[in-house]
Amino acid sequence: MKRKPTNPKDSCGIKKVPMSGMPMNVLMEAGLVKLHGDLKYGRFNWREAGVRGSVYYDAAIRHLAAWYEGEDIDPDSGVHHISHAITGLAVLRDSMIRDNWTDDRPPPSEDGWMKEFNEIAAKMIENKLK
């Protein structure tokens, strides 16, 4: 069988969103977390009822905090806390894209507060290193 140097579909396919670089093991773990949620709450509950941003923010922070404090696996699902955070944020982002979420964030802080605190931290570190 004689092959062409390139498949004509290549020139079209390479211009689309590349999924081949995504880590499949992480996506599969997220799928397990999603299954866990599906069994508890319903498969597309967030699309049907919408979500409150604070609920998903709080859950992501709790999972990150549990992981950071040394607990890798969520005791309820048996799946890694990081995968729970990723999945929750994916659901929140999906709802944001679909405009199916309640933005219950507090009013924004003044501009520049993050930069200001980072500058203070940098000065503290510089002074310690002197």
Backbone as numpy.savetxt, mean C-alpha at the origin, in Angstrom:
# Nx Ny Nz CAx CAy CAz Cx Cy Cz
11.19 -24.39 -37.66 10.35 -23.22 -37.66 11.23 -21.97 -37.66
11.02 -21.14 -38.62 11.80 -19.91 -38.71 11.12 -18.83 -37.87
11.91 -18.15 -37.05 11.37 -17.10 -36.18 11.77 -15.73 -36.69
10.89 -14.78 -36.47 11.19 -13.40 -36.80 12.11 -12.84 -35.72
12.93 -11.83 -36.05 13.81 -11.24 -35.03 13.02 -10.68 -33.85
11.84 -10.16 -34.10 10.97 -9.70 -33.02 9.53 -10.01 -33.41
8.72 -10.18 -32.42 7.31 -10.38 -32.64 6.68 -9.01 -32.86
5.81 -8.84 -33.84 5.20 -7.52 -34.07 4.46 -6.98 -32.84
3.98 -7.86 -31.98 3.29 -7.42 -30.77 4.25 -6.77 -29.78
5.54 -7.10 -29.87 6.52 -6.54 -28.93 6.50 -5.02 -28.91
6.49 -4.41 -30.09 6.55 -2.95 -30.15 5.33 -2.31 -29.51
4.22 -2.99 -29.51 3.01 -2.49 -28.86 3.03 -2.83 -27.37
3.38 -4.06 -27.05 3.34 -4.53 -25.67 4.30 -3.82 -24.74
5.46 -3.43 -25.26 6.44 -2.77 -24.40 6.04 -1.35 -24.02
4.98 -0.84 -24.62 4.50 0.51 -24.32 3.37 0.51 -23.30
3.06 -0.64 -22.74 1.98 -0.77 -21.77 2.56 -0.94 -20.36
1.71 -0.77 -19.37 2.16 -0.86 -17.99 2.84 -2.21 -17.76
4.10 -2.21 -17.33 4.80 -3.47 -17.13 4.44 -4.09 -15.78
3.93 -5.28 -15.82 3.60 -6.00 -14.59 4.67 -7.04 -14.25
5.53 -7.35 -15.21 6.51 -8.42 -15.00 7.55 -8.06 -13.95
7.70 -6.80 -13.63 8.67 -6.41 -12.61 8.12 -6.40 -11.20
6.81 -6.61 -11.08 6.22 -6.64 -9.74 6.57 -7.95 -9.05
6.91 -7.90 -7.76 7.27 -9.13 -7.04 6.03 -10.01 -6.82
5.97 -11.12 -7.52 4.79 -11.98 -7.49 4.52 -12.54 -6.10
5.56 -12.83 -5.33 5.32 -13.39 -4.00 4.58 -12.38 -3.11
4.89 -11.10 -3.25 4.21 -10.06 -2.47 2.76 -9.93 -2.95
2.55 -9.94 -4.26 1.19 -9.86 -4.79 0.36 -11.06 -4.34
0.98 -12.23 -4.28 0.26 -13.43 -3.83 -0.10 -13.32 -2.35
0.83 -12.81 -1.54 0.50 -12.60 -0.12 -0.64 -11.59 0.02
-0.60 -10.53 -0.77 -1.69 -9.56 -0.74 -3.01 -10.23 -1.12
-2.94 -11.16 -2.07 -4.13 -11.92 -2.44 -4.67 -12.74 -1.29
-3.78 -13.30 -0.47 -4.22 -14.04 0.72 -4.89 -13.12 1.73
-4.30 -11.95 1.92 -4.91 -10.97 2.82 -6.29 -10.57 2.30
-6.38 -10.35 0.99 -7.65 -9.98 0.38 -8.67 -11.10 0.58
-8.26 -12.36 0.41 -9.16 -13.49 0.65 -9.64 -13.49 2.09
-8.73 -13.25 3.02 -9.09 -13.18 4.44 -10.18 -12.12 4.66
-9.99 -10.95 4.06 -10.99 -9.90 4.17 -12.29 -10.24 3.46
-12.18 -10.89 2.31 -13.38 -11.30 1.57 -14.25 -12.21 2.42
-13.62 -13.15 3.09 -14.37 -14.11 3.90 -15.01 -13.45 5.12
-14.38 -12.40 5.64 -14.92 -11.69 6.80 -15.98 -10.66 6.43
-15.74 -9.92 5.33 -16.55 -8.73 5.06 -17.31 -8.76 3.72
-16.95 -9.69 2.85 -17.55 -9.73 1.52 -16.52 -9.34 0.48
-16.63 -9.93 -0.70 -15.58 -9.82 -1.70 -15.31 -8.40 -2.19
-16.34 -7.63 -2.48 -16.15 -6.28 -3.00 -16.82 -5.25 -2.10
-16.79 -5.50 -0.81 -17.49 -4.63 0.14 -17.08 -3.17 0.03
-15.79 -2.92 -0.21 -15.32 -1.53 -0.25 -15.83 -0.81 -1.50
-16.02 -1.55 -2.57 -16.55 -0.92 -3.78 -18.05 -0.69 -3.66
-18.72 -1.56 -2.95 -20.17 -1.42 -2.79 -20.53 -0.34 -1.78
-19.81 -0.31 -0.66 -20.18 0.60 0.43 -19.26 1.81 0.55
-18.12 1.77 -0.12 -17.14 2.84 0.05 -16.33 2.63 1.32
-15.34 3.47 1.51 -14.50 3.36 2.70 -14.27 4.75 3.29
-13.94 4.75 4.57 -13.48 5.97 5.23 -11.97 5.91 5.27
-11.34 6.97 4.81 -9.88 7.00 4.75 -9.23 6.70 6.08
-9.77 7.25 7.16 -9.14 7.06 8.47 -9.12 5.61 8.91
-10.13 4.84 8.54 -10.19 3.42 8.93 -9.03 2.65 8.29
-8.78 2.91 7.01 -7.71 2.20 6.31 -6.33 2.74 6.69
-6.23 4.01 6.96 -4.99 4.60 7.48 -4.66 3.97 8.83
-5.64 3.94 9.72 -5.42 3.37 11.05 -4.98 1.90 10.96
-5.64 1.12 10.11 -5.30 -0.29 9.98 -3.87 -0.46 9.45
-3.51 0.34 8.44 -2.15 0.24 7.88 -1.11 0.59 8.94
-1.37 1.65 9.71 -0.43 2.04 10.77 -0.33 0.95 11.83
-1.46 0.35 12.22 -1.41 -0.74 13.22 -0.59 -1.92 12.72
-0.78 -2.29 11.45 0.00 -3.42 10.91 1.48 -3.07 10.83
1.80 -1.85 10.40 3.20 -1.43 10.35 3.80 -1.38 11.75
3.05 -0.89 12.71 3.55 -0.82 14.09 3.79 -2.21 14.66
2.86 -3.13 14.42 3.03 -4.50 14.91 4.29 -5.12 14.32
4.47 -4.92 13.02 5.68 -5.44 12.37 6.93 -4.78 12.94
6.90 -3.46 13.09 8.08 -2.74 13.57 8.44 -3.15 14.99
7.45 -3.51 15.77 7.69 -3.94 17.15 8.06 -5.42 17.22
8.23 -6.07 16.08 8.76 -7.43 16.08 7.78 -8.54 15.77
6.52 -8.22 15.57 5.54 -9.26 15.23 5.39 -9.31 13.71
5.92 -10.33 13.09 5.87 -10.42 11.64 4.52 -10.86 11.11
3.93 -11.85 11.74 2.72 -12.48 11.22 1.49 -12.02 11.99
0.46 -11.60 11.24 -0.81 -11.23 11.86 -1.44 -12.49 12.46
-1.74 -12.49 13.76 -2.26 -13.71 14.39 -3.65 -14.12 13.89
-4.41 -13.20 13.38 -5.76 -13.52 12.91 -5.74 -14.22 11.55
-4.90 -13.74 10.64 -4.89 -14.30 9.27 -3.76 -15.28 9.03
-2.67 -15.14 9.78 -1.48 -15.97 9.52 -0.63 -15.44 8.38
-0.91 -14.21 7.93 -0.18 -13.60 6.83 0.60 -12.40 7.37
1.70 -12.07 6.72 2.61 -11.02 7.17 1.91 -9.67 7.33
2.27 -8.95 8.39 1.69 -7.63 8.63 1.95 -6.65 7.48
3.13 -6.73 6.88 3.43 -5.82 5.76 2.45 -6.05 4.62
2.10 -7.30 4.35 1.13 -7.61 3.30 -0.25 -7.07 3.65
-0.59 -7.07 4.93 -1.86 -6.47 5.35 -1.86 -4.97 5.06
-0.76 -4.30 5.40 -0.67 -2.86 5.15 -0.77 -2.57 3.65
-0.04 -3.33 2.85 -0.06 -3.15 1.39 -1.48 -3.33 0.85
-2.16 -4.37 1.29 -3.49 -4.67 0.77 -4.49 -3.60 1.19
-4.43 -3.18 2.43 -5.33 -2.12 2.89 -5.11 -0.83 2.13
-3.87 -0.48 1.89 -3.58 0.73 1.12 -4.01 0.59 -0.33
-3.92 -0.61 -0.89 -4.40 -0.84 -2.26 -5.91 -0.64 -2.34
-6.64 -1.13 -1.35 -8.09 -0.95 -1.33 -8.42 0.54 -1.17
-7.72 1.22 -0.28 -7.95 2.66 -0.11 -7.68 3.40 -1.41
-6.57 3.09 -2.06 -6.23 3.77 -3.31 -7.26 3.49 -4.40
-7.74 2.24 -4.46 -8.78 1.90 -5.43 -10.02 2.76 -5.18
-10.39 2.91 -3.93 -11.56 3.72 -3.60 -11.33 5.19 -3.94
-10.11 5.67 -3.75 -9.80 7.05 -4.11 -9.92 7.25 -5.63
-9.38 6.31 -6.38 -9.44 6.39 -7.84 -10.90 6.38 -8.31
-11.72 5.57 -7.66 -13.14 5.44 -8.03 -14.01 6.53 -7.40
-13.40 7.38 -6.61 -14.13 8.42 -5.88 -15.24 7.80 -5.04
-14.87 6.73 -4.36 -15.80 5.97 -3.54 -15.30 5.92 -2.09
-14.75 7.03 -1.65 -14.22 7.05 -0.28 -14.65 8.33 0.39
-14.65 8.28 1.70 -14.93 9.46 2.50 -13.60 10.00 3.00
-13.31 11.21 2.62 -12.07 11.85 3.04 -12.31 12.48 4.41
-11.99 11.72 5.44 -12.21 12.21 6.80 -10.89 12.56 7.49
-9.92 12.95 6.66 -8.66 13.44 7.23 -8.90 14.76 7.95
-8.04 15.08 8.91 -8.18 16.38 9.56 -7.79 17.49 8.60
-8.14 18.73 8.94 -7.66 19.83 8.10 -6.14 19.78 8.01
-5.58 20.15 6.85 -4.13 20.03 6.70 -3.37 20.95 7.65
-2.20 20.49 8.03 -1.29 21.31 8.82 -0.74 22.42 7.95
-0.08 23.36 8.59 0.55 24.43 7.82 1.61 23.84 6.90
1.79 24.47 5.75 2.82 24.03 4.81 4.20 24.14 5.45
5.06 23.21 5.11 6.45 23.29 5.52 6.79 22.64 6.84
5.82 22.08 7.53 6.12 21.52 8.85 7.06 20.33 8.77
6.90 19.49 7.75 7.78 18.32 7.63 9.21 18.77 7.36
9.37 19.72 6.46 10.70 20.24 6.14 11.34 20.85 7.39
10.54 21.59 8.14 11.06 22.24 9.35 11.55 21.20 10.36
10.76 20.16 10.60 11.18 19.13 11.55 12.41 18.37 11.05
12.48 18.12 9.75 13.66 17.45 9.20 14.92 18.30 9.35
14.76 19.61 9.19 15.91 20.51 9.39 16.36 20.50 10.84
15.41 20.48 11.78 15.76 20.40 13.20 16.50 19.10 13.49
16.00 18.00 12.94 16.65 16.70 13.15 18.07 16.72 12.58
18.24 17.29 11.39 19.57 17.36 10.78 20.52 18.16 11.65
20.05 19.29 12.20 20.90 20.09 13.08 21.27 19.34 14.34
20.32 18.61 14.91 20.60 17.81 16.10 21.70 16.79 15.82
21.60 16.14 14.67 22.59 15.12 14.30 23.94 15.77 14.04
23.94 16.89 13.33 25.19 17.61 13.08 25.87 18.02 14.37
25.10 18.54 15.32 25.66 18.96 16.61 26.21 17.78 17.39
25.57 16.64 17.29 26.04 15.44 18.00 27.35 14.94 17.39
27.51 15.11 16.08 28.68 14.60 15.39 29.90 15.53 15.56
29.69 16.72 16.10 30.82 17.67 16.27 31.67 17.31 17.45
